[in-house]
Coordinates of C-alpha atoms in Angstrom, one line a residue:
X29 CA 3.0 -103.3 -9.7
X30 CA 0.2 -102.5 -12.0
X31 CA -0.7 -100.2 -14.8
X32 CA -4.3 -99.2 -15.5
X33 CA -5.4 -96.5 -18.1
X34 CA -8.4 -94.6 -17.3
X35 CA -10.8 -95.6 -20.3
X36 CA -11.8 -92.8 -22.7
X37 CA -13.5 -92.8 -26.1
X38 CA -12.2 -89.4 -27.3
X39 CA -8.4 -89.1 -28.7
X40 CA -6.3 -88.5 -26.1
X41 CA -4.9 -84.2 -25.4
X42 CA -1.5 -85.2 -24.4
X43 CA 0.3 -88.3 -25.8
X44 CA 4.1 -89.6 -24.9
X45 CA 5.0 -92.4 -26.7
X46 CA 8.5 -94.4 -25.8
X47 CA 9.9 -90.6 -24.6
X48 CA 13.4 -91.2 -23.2
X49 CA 16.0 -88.1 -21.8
X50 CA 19.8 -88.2 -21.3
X51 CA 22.1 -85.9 -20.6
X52 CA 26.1 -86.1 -20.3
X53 CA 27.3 -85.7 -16.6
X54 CA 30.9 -85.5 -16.4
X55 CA 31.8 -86.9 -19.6
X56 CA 29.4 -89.7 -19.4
X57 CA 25.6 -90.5 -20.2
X58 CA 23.2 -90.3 -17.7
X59 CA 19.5 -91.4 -18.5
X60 CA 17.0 -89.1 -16.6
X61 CA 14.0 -90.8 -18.5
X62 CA 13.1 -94.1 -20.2
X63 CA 10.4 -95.3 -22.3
X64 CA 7.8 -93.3 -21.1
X65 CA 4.6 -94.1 -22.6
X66 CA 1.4 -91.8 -21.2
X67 CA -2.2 -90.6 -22.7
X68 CA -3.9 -88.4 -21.1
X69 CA -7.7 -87.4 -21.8
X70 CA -9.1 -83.5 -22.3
X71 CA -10.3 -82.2 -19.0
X72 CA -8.9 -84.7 -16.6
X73 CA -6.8 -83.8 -13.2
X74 CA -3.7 -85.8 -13.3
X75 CA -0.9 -86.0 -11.1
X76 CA 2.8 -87.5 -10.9
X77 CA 4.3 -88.8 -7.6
X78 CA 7.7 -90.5 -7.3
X79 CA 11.0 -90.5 -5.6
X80 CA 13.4 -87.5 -5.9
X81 CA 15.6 -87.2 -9.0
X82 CA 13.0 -89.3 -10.9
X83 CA 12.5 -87.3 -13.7
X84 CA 9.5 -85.7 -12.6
X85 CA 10.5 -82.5 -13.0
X86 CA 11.8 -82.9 -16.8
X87 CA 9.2 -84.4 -18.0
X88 CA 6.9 -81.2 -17.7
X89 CA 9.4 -79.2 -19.6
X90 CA 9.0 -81.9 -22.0
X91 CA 5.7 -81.1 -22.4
X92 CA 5.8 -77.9 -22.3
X93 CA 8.2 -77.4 -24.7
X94 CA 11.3 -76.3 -22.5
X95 CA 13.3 -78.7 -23.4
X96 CA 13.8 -80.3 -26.6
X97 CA 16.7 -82.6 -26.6
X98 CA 14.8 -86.0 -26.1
X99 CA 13.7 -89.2 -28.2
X100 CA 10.6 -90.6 -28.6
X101 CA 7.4 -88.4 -29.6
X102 CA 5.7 -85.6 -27.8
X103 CA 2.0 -85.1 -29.2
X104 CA 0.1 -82.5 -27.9
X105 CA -3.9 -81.9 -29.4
X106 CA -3.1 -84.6 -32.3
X107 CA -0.1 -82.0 -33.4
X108 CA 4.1 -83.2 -32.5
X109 CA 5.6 -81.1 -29.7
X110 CA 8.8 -79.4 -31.2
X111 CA 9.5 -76.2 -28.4
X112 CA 7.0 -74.1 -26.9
X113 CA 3.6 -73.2 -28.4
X114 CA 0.1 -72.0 -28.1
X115 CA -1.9 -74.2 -25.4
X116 CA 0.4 -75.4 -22.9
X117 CA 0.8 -73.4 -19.3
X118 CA 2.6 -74.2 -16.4
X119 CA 3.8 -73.3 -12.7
X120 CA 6.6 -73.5 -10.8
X121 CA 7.0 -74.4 -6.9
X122 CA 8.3 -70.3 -6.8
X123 CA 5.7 -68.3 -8.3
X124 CA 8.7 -66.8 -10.3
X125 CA 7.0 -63.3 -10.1
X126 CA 8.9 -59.9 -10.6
X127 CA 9.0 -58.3 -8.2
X128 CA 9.3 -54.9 -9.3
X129 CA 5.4 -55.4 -10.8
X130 CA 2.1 -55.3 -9.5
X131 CA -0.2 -58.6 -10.0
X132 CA -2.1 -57.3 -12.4
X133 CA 1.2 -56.3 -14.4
X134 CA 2.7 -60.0 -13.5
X135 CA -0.2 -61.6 -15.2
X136 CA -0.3 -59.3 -18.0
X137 CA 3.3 -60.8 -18.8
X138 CA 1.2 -64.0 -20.0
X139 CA -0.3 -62.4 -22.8
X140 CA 2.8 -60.5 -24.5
X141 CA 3.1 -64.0 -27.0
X142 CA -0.4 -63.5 -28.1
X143 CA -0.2 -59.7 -27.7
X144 CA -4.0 -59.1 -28.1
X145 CA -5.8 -56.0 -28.5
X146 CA -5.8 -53.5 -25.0
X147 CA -9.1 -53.9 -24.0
X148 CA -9.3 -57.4 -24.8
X149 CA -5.8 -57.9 -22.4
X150 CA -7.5 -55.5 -19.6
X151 CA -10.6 -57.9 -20.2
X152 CA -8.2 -61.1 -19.7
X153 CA -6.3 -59.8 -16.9
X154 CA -9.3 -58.9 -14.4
X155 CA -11.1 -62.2 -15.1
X156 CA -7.8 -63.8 -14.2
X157 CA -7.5 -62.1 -10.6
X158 CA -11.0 -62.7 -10.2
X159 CA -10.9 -66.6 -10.6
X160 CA -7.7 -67.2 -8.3
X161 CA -9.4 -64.7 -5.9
X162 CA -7.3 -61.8 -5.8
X163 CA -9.5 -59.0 -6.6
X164 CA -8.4 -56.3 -4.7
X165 CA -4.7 -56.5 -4.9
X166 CA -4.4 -55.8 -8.5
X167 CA -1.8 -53.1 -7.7
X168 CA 0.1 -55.2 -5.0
X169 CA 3.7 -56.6 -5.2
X170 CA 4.6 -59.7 -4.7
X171 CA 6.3 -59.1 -1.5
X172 CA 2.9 -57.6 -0.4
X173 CA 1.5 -61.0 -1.1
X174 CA 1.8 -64.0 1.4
X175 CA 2.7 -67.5 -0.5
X176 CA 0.1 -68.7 -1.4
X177 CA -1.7 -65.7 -2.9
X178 CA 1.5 -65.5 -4.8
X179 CA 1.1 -68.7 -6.7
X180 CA -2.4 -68.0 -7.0
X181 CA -1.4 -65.0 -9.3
X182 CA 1.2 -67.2 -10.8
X183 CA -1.4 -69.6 -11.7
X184 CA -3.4 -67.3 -13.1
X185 CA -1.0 -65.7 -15.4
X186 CA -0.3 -69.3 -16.5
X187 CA -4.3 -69.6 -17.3
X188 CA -4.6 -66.1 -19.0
X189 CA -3.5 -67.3 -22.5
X190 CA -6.3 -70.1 -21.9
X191 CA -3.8 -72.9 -22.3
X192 CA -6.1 -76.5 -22.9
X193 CA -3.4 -78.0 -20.6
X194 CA -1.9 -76.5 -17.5
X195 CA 1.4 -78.3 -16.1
X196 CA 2.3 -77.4 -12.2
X197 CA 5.3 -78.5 -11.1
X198 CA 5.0 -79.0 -7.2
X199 CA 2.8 -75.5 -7.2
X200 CA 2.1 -76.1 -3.6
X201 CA 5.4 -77.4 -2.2
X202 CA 6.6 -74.0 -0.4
X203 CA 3.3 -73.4 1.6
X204 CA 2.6 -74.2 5.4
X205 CA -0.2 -77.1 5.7
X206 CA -3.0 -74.8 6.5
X207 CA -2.7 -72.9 3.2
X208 CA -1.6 -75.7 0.9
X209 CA -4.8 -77.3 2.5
X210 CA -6.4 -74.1 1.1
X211 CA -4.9 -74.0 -1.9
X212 CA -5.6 -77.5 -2.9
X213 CA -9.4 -76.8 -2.7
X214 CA -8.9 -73.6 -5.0
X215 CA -7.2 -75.7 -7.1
X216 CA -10.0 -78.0 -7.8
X217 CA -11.8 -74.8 -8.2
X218 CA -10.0 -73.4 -10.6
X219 CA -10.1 -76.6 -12.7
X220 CA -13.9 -77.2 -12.7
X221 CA -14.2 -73.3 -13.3
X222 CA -12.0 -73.5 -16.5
X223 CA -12.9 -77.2 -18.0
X224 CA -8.8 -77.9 -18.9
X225 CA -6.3 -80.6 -18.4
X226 CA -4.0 -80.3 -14.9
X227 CA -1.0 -82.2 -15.0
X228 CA 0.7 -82.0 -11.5
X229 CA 3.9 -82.9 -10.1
X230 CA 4.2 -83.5 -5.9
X231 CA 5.6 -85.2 -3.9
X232 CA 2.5 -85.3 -1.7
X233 CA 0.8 -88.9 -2.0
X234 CA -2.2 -87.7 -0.1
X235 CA -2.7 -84.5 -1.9
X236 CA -2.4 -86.6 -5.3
X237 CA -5.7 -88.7 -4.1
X238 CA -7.4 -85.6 -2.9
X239 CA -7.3 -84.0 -6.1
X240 CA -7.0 -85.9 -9.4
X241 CA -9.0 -88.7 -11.5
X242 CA -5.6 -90.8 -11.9
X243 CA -2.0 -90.7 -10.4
X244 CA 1.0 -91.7 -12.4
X245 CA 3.7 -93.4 -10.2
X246 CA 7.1 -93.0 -11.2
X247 CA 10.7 -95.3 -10.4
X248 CA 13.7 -93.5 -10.5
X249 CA 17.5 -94.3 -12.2
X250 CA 16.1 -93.8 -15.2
X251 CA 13.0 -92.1 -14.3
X252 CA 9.9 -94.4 -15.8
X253 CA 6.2 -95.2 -15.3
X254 CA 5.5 -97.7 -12.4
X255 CA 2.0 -97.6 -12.2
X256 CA -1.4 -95.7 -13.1
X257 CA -3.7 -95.9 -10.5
X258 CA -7.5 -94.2 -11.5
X259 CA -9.3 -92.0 -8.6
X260 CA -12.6 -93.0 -9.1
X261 CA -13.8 -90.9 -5.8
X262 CA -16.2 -88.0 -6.0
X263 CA -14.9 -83.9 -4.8
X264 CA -14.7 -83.0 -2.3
X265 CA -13.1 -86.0 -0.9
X266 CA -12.9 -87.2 2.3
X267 CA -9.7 -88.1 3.6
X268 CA -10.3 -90.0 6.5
X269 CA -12.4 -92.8 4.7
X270 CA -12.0 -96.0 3.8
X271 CA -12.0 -95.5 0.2
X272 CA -9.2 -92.6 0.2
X273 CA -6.6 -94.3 2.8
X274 CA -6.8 -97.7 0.9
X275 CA -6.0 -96.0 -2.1
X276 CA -3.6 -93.5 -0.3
X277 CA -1.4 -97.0 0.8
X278 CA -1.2 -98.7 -2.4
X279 CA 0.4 -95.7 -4.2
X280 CA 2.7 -95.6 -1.3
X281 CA 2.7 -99.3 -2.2
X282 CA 3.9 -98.4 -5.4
X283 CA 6.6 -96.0 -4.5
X284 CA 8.4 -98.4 -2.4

């Protein structure tokens, strides 16, 4: 196994210091999470790959601010994570869209914490479906939408509150290889367009080296960090060389 932070000079966005989670199954304590220590710098694409039932999952709605009921510290720009707050986003594997609005009114839903001026929400919402691509179906419903245009506008009502960090929690997982091949490339769009932190869970080792500058292995029974392995590999990768299958096999390595 081995553990390798990527080197940074600047404080890091995210820090997770000895985090730990239980909960009580039946009566009895079951640890989802053990001494999980992480940094993660500003502007970096990170993602998390491990077994099922690892903890993956709960340790975004750590961050997030979901859940609160864990020990160890949660420190989010410098400041302790205590619930939700200003600056952390996220999406799920179902876009979790109503269904009885249009996109534009789905991503408007973002903004009711903030609850900014009209014009400036109108302003927010249009350059919102404009960055995921989607101009032209402001006034569709989601079941007008095929999958992956659906996350997309999940995505971007995550991004209209202009959150520093944006967690996805397998955002991809539902969609047929062709679009998730698609999707990953907007992806990496969206995050050299907006200049933020991506934090991803999947369960996809090959879309993990494809899109981030390090990938966090996790072991499972208590969930916990096996290895960091850096992606020092330029975008648009190629997946087919040398470079991207060696480091493909040693995080499946790492996961077994």
């Amino acid at each position: 196994m081995s553990s390798v932070a990527l080197p940074t000079s600047q404080p890091p966005l995210l820090s997770l210091h000895d985090l730990s989670l239980s909960h009580q199954i039946d009566g009895k304590p079951f640890q989802v999470l053990r001494n999980i220590d992480l940094d993660i710098s500003n502007g970096t694409f990170v993602s998390i790959v491990g077994p099922s039932g690892c903890g993956k999952s709960s340790l975004l709605r750590l961050i997030v601010g979901l859940d609160t009921g864990f020990e160890g510290t949660i420190a989010f720009e410098g400041a302790p994570v205590r619930g939700l707050g200003s600056g952390r986003g996220m999406a799920f594997q179902d876009h979790r869209l109503f269904p009885w609005l249009t996109v534009e009114q789905n991503i408007d839903l973002g903004l009711d914490a903030t609850n900014p001026p009209a014009e400036e929400r109108r302003k927010a919402v249009r350059e919102h479906i404009a960055l995921v691509g989607l101009t032209g179906f402001e006034k569709a419903y989601p079941a007008q939408l095929s999958g992956g245009m659906a996350q997309r506008a999940a995505i971007a009502r995550a991004l209209v509150t202009r959150p520093s960090l944006l967690l996805l929690d397998e955002p991809l997982g539902a969609l047929d290889s062709l679009n998730r091949t698609h999707m990953q490339n907007e992806l990496l769009k969206i995050w050299r367009t907006e200049k933020i932190t991506f934090l991803m869970v999947t369960h996809d080792v090959e879309e993990a080296v494809y899109l981030s500058n390090e990938v966090v292995v996790m072991g499972s029974r208590p969930g916990r960090i096996r290895a960091r392995v850096p992606i020092d590999l330029p975008h648009l990768r190629q997946r087919d060389s040398a470079a991207f299958v060696a480091l493909r096999k040693r995080i499946v390595d790492e996961l077994e």
